[in-house]
Coordinates of C-alpha atoms in Angstrom, one line a residue:
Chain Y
X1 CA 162.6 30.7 81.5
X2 CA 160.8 33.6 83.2
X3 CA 162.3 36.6 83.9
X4 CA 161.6 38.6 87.2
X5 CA 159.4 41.7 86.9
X6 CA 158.5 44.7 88.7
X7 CA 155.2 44.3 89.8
X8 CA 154.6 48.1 90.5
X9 CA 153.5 50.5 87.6
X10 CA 153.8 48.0 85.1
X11 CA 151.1 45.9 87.3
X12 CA 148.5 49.0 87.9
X13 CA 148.9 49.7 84.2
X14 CA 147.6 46.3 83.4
X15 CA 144.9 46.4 86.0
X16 CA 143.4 49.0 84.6
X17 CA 143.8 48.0 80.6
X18 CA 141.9 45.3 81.7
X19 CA 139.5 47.6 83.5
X20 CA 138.8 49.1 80.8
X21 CA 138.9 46.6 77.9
X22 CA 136.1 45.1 79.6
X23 CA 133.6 48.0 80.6
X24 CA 134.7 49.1 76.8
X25 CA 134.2 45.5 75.2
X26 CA 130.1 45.7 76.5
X27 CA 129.8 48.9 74.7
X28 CA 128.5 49.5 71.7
X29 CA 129.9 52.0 69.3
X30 CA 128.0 54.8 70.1
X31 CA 128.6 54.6 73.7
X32 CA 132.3 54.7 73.0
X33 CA 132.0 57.3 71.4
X34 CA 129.6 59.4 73.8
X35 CA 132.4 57.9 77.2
X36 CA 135.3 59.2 75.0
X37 CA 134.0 62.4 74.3
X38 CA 132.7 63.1 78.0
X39 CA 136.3 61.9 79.4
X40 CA 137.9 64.4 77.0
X41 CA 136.1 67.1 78.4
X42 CA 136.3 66.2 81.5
X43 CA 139.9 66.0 81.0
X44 CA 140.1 69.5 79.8
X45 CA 138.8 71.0 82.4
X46 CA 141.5 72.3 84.6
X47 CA 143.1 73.6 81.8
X48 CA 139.9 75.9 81.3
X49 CA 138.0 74.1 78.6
X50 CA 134.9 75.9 79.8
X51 CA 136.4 79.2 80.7
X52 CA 135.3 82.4 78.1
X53 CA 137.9 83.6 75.5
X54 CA 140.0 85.9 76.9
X55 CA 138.3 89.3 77.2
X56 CA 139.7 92.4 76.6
X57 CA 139.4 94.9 79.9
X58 CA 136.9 97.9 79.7
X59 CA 138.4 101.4 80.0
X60 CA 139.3 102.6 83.6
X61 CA 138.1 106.1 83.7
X62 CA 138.5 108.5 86.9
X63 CA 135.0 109.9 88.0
X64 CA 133.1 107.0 86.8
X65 CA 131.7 104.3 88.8
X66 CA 132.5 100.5 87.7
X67 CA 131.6 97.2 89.8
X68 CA 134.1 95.1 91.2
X69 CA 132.5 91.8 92.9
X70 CA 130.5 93.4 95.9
X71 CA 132.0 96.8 95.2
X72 CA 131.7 100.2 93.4
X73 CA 134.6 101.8 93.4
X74 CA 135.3 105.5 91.5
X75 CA 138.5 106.3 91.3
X76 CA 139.4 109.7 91.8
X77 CA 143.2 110.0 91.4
X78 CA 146.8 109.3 92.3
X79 CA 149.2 111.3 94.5
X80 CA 152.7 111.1 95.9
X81 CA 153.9 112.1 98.7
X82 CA 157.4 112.0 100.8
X83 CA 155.5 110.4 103.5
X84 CA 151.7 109.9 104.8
X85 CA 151.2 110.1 108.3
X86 CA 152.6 106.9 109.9
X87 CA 153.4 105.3 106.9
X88 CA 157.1 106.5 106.4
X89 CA 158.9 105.4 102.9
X90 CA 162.8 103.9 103.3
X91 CA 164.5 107.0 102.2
X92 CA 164.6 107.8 98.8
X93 CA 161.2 106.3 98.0
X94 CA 157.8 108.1 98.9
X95 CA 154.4 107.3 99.0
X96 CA 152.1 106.1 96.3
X97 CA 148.2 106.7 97.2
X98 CA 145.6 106.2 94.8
X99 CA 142.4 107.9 96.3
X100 CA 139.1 106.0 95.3
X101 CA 135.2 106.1 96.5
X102 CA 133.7 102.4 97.5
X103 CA 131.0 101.6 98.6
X104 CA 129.1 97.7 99.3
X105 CA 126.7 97.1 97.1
X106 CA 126.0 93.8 98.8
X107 CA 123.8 92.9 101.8
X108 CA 126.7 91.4 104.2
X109 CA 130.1 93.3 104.8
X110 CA 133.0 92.6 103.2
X111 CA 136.7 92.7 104.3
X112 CA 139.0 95.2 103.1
X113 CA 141.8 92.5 102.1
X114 CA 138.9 91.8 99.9
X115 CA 138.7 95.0 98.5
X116 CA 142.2 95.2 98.2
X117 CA 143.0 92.2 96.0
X118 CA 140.8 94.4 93.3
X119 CA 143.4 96.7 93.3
X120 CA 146.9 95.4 92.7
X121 CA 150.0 97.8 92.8
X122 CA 150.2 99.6 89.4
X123 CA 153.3 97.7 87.8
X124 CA 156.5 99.6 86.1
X125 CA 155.9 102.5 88.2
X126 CA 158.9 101.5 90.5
X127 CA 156.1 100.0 93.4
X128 CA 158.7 98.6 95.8
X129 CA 158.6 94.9 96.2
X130 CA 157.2 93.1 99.5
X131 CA 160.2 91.4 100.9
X132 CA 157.9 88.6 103.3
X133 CA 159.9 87.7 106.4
X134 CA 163.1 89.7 105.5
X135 CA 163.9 87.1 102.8
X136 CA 164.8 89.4 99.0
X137 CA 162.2 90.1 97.1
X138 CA 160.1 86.9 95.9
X139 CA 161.0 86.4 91.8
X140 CA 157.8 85.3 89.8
X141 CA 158.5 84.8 86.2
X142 CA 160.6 87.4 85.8
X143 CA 158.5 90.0 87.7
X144 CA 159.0 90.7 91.5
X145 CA 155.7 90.2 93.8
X146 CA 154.6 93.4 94.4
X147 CA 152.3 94.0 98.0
X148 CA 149.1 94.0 98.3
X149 CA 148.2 98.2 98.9
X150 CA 147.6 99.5 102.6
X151 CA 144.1 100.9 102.5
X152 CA 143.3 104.3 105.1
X153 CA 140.0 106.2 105.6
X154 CA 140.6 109.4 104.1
X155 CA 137.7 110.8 106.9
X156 CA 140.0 110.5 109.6
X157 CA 143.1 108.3 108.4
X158 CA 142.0 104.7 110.4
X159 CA 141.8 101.8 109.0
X160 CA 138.8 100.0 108.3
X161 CA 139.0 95.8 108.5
X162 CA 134.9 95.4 107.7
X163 CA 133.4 97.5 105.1
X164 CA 129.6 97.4 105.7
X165 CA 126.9 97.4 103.1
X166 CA 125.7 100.6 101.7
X167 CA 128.0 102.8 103.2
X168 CA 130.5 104.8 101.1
X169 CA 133.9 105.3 101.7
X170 CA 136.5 107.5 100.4
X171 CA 139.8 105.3 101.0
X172 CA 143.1 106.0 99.8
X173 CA 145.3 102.8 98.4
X174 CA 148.8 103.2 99.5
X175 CA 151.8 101.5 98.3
X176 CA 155.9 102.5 98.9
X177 CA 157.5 103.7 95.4
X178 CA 160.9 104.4 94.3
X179 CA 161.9 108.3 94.4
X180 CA 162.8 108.0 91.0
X181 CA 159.3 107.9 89.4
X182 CA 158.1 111.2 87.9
X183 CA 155.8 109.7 85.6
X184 CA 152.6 112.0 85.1
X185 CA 150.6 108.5 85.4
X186 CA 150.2 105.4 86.8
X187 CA 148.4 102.2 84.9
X188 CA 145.9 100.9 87.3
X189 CA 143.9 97.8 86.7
X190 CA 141.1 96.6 88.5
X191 CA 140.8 93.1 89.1
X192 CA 137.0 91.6 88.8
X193 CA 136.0 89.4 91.9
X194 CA 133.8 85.8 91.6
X195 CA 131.7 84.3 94.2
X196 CA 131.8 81.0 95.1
X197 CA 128.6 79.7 96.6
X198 CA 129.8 75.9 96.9
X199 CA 134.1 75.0 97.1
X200 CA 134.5 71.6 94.5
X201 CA 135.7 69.8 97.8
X202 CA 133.2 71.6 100.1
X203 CA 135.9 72.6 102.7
X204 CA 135.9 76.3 101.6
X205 CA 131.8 77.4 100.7
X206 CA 131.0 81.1 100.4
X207 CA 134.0 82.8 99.5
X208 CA 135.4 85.6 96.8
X209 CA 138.3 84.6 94.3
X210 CA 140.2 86.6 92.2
X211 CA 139.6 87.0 88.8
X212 CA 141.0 88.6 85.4
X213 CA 141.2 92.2 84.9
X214 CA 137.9 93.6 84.6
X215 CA 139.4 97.4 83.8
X216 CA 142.4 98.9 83.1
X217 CA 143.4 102.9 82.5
X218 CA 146.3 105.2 83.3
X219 CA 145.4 107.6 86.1
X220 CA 147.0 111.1 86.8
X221 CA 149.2 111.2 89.5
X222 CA 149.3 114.7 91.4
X223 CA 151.4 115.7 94.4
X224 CA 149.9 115.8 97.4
X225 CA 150.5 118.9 100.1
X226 CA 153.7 119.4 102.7
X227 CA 152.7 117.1 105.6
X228 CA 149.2 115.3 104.1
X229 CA 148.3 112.4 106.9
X230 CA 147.4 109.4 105.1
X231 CA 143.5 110.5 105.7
X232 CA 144.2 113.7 103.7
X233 CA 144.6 113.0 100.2
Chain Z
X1 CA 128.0 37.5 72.6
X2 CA 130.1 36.4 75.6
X3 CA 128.0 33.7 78.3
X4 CA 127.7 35.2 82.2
X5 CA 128.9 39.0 81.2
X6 CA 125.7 41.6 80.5
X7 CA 125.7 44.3 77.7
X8 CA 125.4 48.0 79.2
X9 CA 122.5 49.1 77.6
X10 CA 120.8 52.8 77.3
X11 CA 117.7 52.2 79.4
X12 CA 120.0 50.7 82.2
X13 CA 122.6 54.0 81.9
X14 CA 119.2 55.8 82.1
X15 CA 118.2 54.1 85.0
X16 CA 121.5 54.4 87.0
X17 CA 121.5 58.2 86.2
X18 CA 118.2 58.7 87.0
X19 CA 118.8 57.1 90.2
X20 CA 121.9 59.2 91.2
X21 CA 119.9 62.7 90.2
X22 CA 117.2 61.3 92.3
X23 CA 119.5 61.3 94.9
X24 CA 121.2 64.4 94.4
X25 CA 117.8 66.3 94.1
X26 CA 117.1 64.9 97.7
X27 CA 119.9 65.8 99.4
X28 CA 119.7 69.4 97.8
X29 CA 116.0 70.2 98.8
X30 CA 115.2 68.3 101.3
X31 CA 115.9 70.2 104.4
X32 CA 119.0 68.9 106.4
X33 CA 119.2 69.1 110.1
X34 CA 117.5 72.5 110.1
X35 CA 116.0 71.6 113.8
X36 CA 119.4 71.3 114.9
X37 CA 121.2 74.3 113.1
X38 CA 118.8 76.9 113.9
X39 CA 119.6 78.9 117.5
X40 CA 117.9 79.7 120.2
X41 CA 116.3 83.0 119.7
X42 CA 115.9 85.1 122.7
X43 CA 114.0 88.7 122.1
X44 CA 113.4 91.5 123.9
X45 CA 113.8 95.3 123.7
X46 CA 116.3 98.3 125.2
X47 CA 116.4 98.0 129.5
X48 CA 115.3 94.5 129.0
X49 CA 117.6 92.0 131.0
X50 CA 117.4 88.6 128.4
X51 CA 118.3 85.3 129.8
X52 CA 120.4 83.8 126.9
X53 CA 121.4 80.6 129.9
X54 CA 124.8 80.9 129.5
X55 CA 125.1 84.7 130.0
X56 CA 122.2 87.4 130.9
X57 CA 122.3 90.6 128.5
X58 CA 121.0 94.0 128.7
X59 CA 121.0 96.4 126.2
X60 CA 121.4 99.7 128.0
X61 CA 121.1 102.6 125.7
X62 CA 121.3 102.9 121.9
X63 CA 123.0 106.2 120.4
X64 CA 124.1 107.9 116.9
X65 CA 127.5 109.3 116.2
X66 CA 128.8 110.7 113.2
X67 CA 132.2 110.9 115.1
X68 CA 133.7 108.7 117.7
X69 CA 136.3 109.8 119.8
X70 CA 138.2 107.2 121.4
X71 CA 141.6 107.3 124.2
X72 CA 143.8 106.9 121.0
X73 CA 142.2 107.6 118.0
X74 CA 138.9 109.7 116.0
X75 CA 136.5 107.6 114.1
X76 CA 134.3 109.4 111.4
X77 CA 131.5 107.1 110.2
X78 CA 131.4 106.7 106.3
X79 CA 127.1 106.4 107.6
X80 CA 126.4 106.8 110.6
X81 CA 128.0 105.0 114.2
X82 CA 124.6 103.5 115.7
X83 CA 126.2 102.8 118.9
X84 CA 124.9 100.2 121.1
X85 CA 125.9 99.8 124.7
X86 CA 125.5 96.8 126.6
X87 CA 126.2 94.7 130.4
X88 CA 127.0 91.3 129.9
X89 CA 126.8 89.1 133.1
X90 CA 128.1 85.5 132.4
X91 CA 126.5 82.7 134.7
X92 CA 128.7 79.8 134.6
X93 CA 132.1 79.9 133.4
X94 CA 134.5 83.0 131.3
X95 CA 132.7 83.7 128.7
X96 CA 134.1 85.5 125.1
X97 CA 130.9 87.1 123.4
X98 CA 132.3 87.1 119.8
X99 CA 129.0 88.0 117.9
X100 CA 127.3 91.1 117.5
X101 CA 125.6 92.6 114.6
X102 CA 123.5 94.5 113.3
X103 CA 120.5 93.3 110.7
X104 CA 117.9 96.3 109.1
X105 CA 114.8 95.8 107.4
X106 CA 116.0 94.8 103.7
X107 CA 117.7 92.0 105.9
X108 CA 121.3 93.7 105.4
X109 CA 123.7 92.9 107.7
X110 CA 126.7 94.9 109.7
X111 CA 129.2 94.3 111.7
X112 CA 130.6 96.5 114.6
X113 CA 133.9 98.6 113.7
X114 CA 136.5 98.2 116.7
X115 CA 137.6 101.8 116.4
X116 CA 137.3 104.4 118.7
X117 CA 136.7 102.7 122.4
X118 CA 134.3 100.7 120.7
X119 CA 134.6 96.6 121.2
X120 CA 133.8 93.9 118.7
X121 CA 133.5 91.7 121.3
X122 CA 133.9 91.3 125.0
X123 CA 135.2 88.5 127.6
X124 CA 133.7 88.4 130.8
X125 CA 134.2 86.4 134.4
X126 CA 131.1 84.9 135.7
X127 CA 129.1 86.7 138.3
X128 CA 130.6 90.1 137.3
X129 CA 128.6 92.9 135.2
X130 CA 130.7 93.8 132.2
X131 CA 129.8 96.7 130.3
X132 CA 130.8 97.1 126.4
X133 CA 130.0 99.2 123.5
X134 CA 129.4 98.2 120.1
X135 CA 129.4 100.7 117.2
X136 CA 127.8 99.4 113.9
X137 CA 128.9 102.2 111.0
X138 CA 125.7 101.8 108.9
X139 CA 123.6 103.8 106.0
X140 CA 120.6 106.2 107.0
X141 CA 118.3 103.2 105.1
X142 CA 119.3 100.4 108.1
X143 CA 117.9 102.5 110.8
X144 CA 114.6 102.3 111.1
X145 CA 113.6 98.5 112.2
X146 CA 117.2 97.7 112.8
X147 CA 117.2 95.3 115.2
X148 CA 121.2 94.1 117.1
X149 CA 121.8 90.3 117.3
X150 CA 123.9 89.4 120.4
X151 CA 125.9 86.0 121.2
X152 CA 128.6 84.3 122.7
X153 CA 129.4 82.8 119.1
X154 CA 130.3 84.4 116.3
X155 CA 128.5 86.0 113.5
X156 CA 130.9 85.1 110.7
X157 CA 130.9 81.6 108.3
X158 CA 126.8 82.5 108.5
X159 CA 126.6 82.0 112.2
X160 CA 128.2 78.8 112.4
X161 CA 129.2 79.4 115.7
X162 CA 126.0 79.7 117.0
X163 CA 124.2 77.4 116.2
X164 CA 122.0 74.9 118.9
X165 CA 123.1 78.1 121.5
X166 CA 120.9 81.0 122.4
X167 CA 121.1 84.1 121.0
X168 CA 119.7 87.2 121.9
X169 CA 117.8 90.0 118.7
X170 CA 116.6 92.6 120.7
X171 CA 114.6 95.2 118.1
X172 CA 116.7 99.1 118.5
X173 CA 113.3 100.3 118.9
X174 CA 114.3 103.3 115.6
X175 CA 110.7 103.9 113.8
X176 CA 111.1 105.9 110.3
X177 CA 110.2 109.2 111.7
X178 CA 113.0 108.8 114.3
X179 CA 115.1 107.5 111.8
X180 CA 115.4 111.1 109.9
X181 CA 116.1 113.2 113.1
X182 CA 118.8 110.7 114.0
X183 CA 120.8 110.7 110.7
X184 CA 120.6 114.4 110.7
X185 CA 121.9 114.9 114.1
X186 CA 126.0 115.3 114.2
X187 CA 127.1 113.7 117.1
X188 CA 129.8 112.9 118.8
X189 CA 130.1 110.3 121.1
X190 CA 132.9 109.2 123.6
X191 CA 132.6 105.4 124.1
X192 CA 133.8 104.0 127.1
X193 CA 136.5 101.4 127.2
X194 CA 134.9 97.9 128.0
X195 CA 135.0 97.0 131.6
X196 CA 133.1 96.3 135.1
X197 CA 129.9 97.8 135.2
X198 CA 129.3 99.8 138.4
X199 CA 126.1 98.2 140.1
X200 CA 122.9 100.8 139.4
X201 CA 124.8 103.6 137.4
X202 CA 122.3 102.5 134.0
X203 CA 122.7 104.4 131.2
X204 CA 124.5 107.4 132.8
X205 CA 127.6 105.2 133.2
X206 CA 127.5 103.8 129.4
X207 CA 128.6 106.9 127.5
X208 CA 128.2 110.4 126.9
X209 CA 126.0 112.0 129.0
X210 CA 125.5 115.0 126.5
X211 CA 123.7 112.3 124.3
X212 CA 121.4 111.3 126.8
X213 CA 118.2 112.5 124.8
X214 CA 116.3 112.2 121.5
X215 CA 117.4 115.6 120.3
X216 CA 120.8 115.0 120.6
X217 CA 121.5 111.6 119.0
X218 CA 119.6 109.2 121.6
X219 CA 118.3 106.2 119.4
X220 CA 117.3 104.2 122.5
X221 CA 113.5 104.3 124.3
X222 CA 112.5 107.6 123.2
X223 CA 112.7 106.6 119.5

């Protein structure tokens, strides 16, 4: 007597053992071998089976240049301050601006949120966490999301959406800290940017993603003057 | 071996893959629908009225500012603010002119900055003059040849927007002698907010009249 059986899984599973027991049973040996191998790496890939080891990040050094994607940024220094301009802490927290020259070393203009995801906010320095719609701070393996940094012309304090080729600026990265950092330094890292000429599924061509650290180094923080605007670090 | 059922052999797998890179090296380098990407190029030069079909443009005077102070706000350029002033006059229907943008002769590209007064684009009603001001921050090495590409679509995703539709590249007229003077003149110009262009004011009514010539930061004409 037969039992009743699912036809669902158990059926595709079967389908394709039978798939591939035929394509495999015209094979020869070697071409087993040469399929198995090429599905195993292909297999791999998303896990990063042709990614580079790990790399260690180069020194981040204040007064030296370093390429970022399109960018060369220096960075100068850090400073707090109780506020800058329009951008007014919660109380009890101040200001945290690192000061940096860029310019675009490219032929087409960049955005600034582009620039910005080089520089994410310096972590265990008390960088307050971005709270997105009012909802508590976002928790990420342990460790809070912290904002992306607010980024002001230090010429004249404005904000600049399109950074053009060849031109330098001297911006100033802002983020809200706790009060209750008086560290001397800040550990900055500098994330490395990679084009991509041609998306996998073709729906997003031409665009910049975010890579590993490229540089890493701990950067003085000073205090900036009574009253600074956010364009006068 | 099995009767009705074929071995896959090497010079068959060679075959198939040759075919399939065949294919793939056709669709890479053969060109694809390049007659009906590229625009509709429409050039002329400063005071020149260019019929682009769906709008008419004039470029009425081109300036340099190292500052540009607006109703609300002070714009120092990082370069230098090669300020462009324009009349759009739309023909058929409202029109948004989204691109503007500034090419040199490395073939660099720049956008406008919307600080100051200054407008990254402009939306017109048809029949009406509309006057706008586009301010491009760019590096002393872009002036000289720079040439301003106008459209109703925008400049971003490689000009995907304008493609099949006219667009206007009218050349700024900057040599390399002019180029120098300009870059080393601090100016300071006070942009007008975009709006109706008063019939037969010309380049009086597009900006600061204190810029009006060569020595004092006029790119347009003269240079």
């Amino acid at each position: 007597m037969k039992h009743a059986r699912s036809d669902g899984p158990d059926l595709a599973f079967r389908i394709g053992r039978r798939v591939v027991a035929a394509v495999a049973d015209d094979m020869s040996t070697a071409q087993r071998v040469g399929v198995g191998v090429v599905g195993a790496l292909v297999a791999l890939t998303p896990f990063g089976a042709w990614s580079p080891a790990q790399a260690q990040t180069a020194p981040l050094v204040t007064g030296t240049a370093v390429e970022v994607g399109p960018f060369e940024v220096t960075v100068e220094k850090a400073a707090v301050a109780d506020d800058l301009g329009l951008l007014v802490p919660e109380p009890g927290n101040q200001m945290l601006a690192v000061v940096a020259s860029v310019t675009n070393t490219g032929e087409v203009p960049e955005y600034s949120v582009t620039l910005g995801d080089t520089m994410p906010a310096p972590r265990g320095v008390g960088i307050v966490p971005e709270e997105p719609f009012g909802e508590p701070a976002a928790e990420t393996g342990g460790e809070a999301d912290l904002p992306s940094p607010t980024i002001v012309n230090i010429a004249d304090g404005t904000s600049r959406s399109i950074l053009n080729p060849g031109v330098t600026y001297r911006l100033a990265f802002i983020w809200e800290q706790s009060g209750d950092f008086a560290g001397e330094t800040v550990p900055l890292e500098l994330i490395d940017l990679g084009w991509v000429e041609e998306d996998l599924a073709g729906l997003d061509d031409g665009h910049w993603y975010v890579g590993e650290a490229a540089f890493s180094g701990d950067v003085p923080v000073g205090q900036a003057g009574p009253g600074t605007e956010a364009g006068q670090q | 071996m099995r009767h009705g059922r074929r071995r896959i052999t090497w010079s068959g797998t060679a075959l198939v893959l040759g075919a399939v890179t065949a294919g793939c090296a056709l669709v890479t380098y053969l060109p694809q629908d390049q007659g009906l990407d590229t625009p509709v190029v429409v050039e002329g030069v400063p005071g020149e009225t260019l019929d682009l079909t769906y709008a008419e443009l004039t470029v009425t005077d081109v300036r340099v500012a190292d500052t540009l102070e607006g109703t609300t706000e002070t714009a120092v350029a990082g370069g230098t603010f090669l300020v462009v002033d324009v009349t759009w006059r739309a023909t058929r229907t409202q029109t948004t002119f989204a691109g503007a943008e500034v090419t040199d002769s490395q073939g660099r590209r720049f956008w406008p900055s919307a600080l100051g007064d200054c407008a990254a684009s402009a939306t017109s009603q048809p029949g009406y003059a509309w006057r706008a001001t586009y301010c491009f921050d760019v590096p002393e090495d872009a002036l000289a040849g720079a040439t301003v590409r106008l459209a109703r679509g925008s400049q971003s995703e490689e000009h995907a927007e304008q493609r099949r539709d006219a667009v206007a590249v009218v050349d700024l007229g900057i040599t390399a002698g002019a180029a120098r003077t300009l870059w080393d003149a601090a100016e300071t110009v006070r942009p007008e907010p975009q709006g109706f262009a008063v019939p037969g004011a010309g380049d009086a009514a597009t900006g600061d009249a204190s810029t009006g010539d060569a020595s004092t930061g006029d790119a347009g004409g003269d240079a």
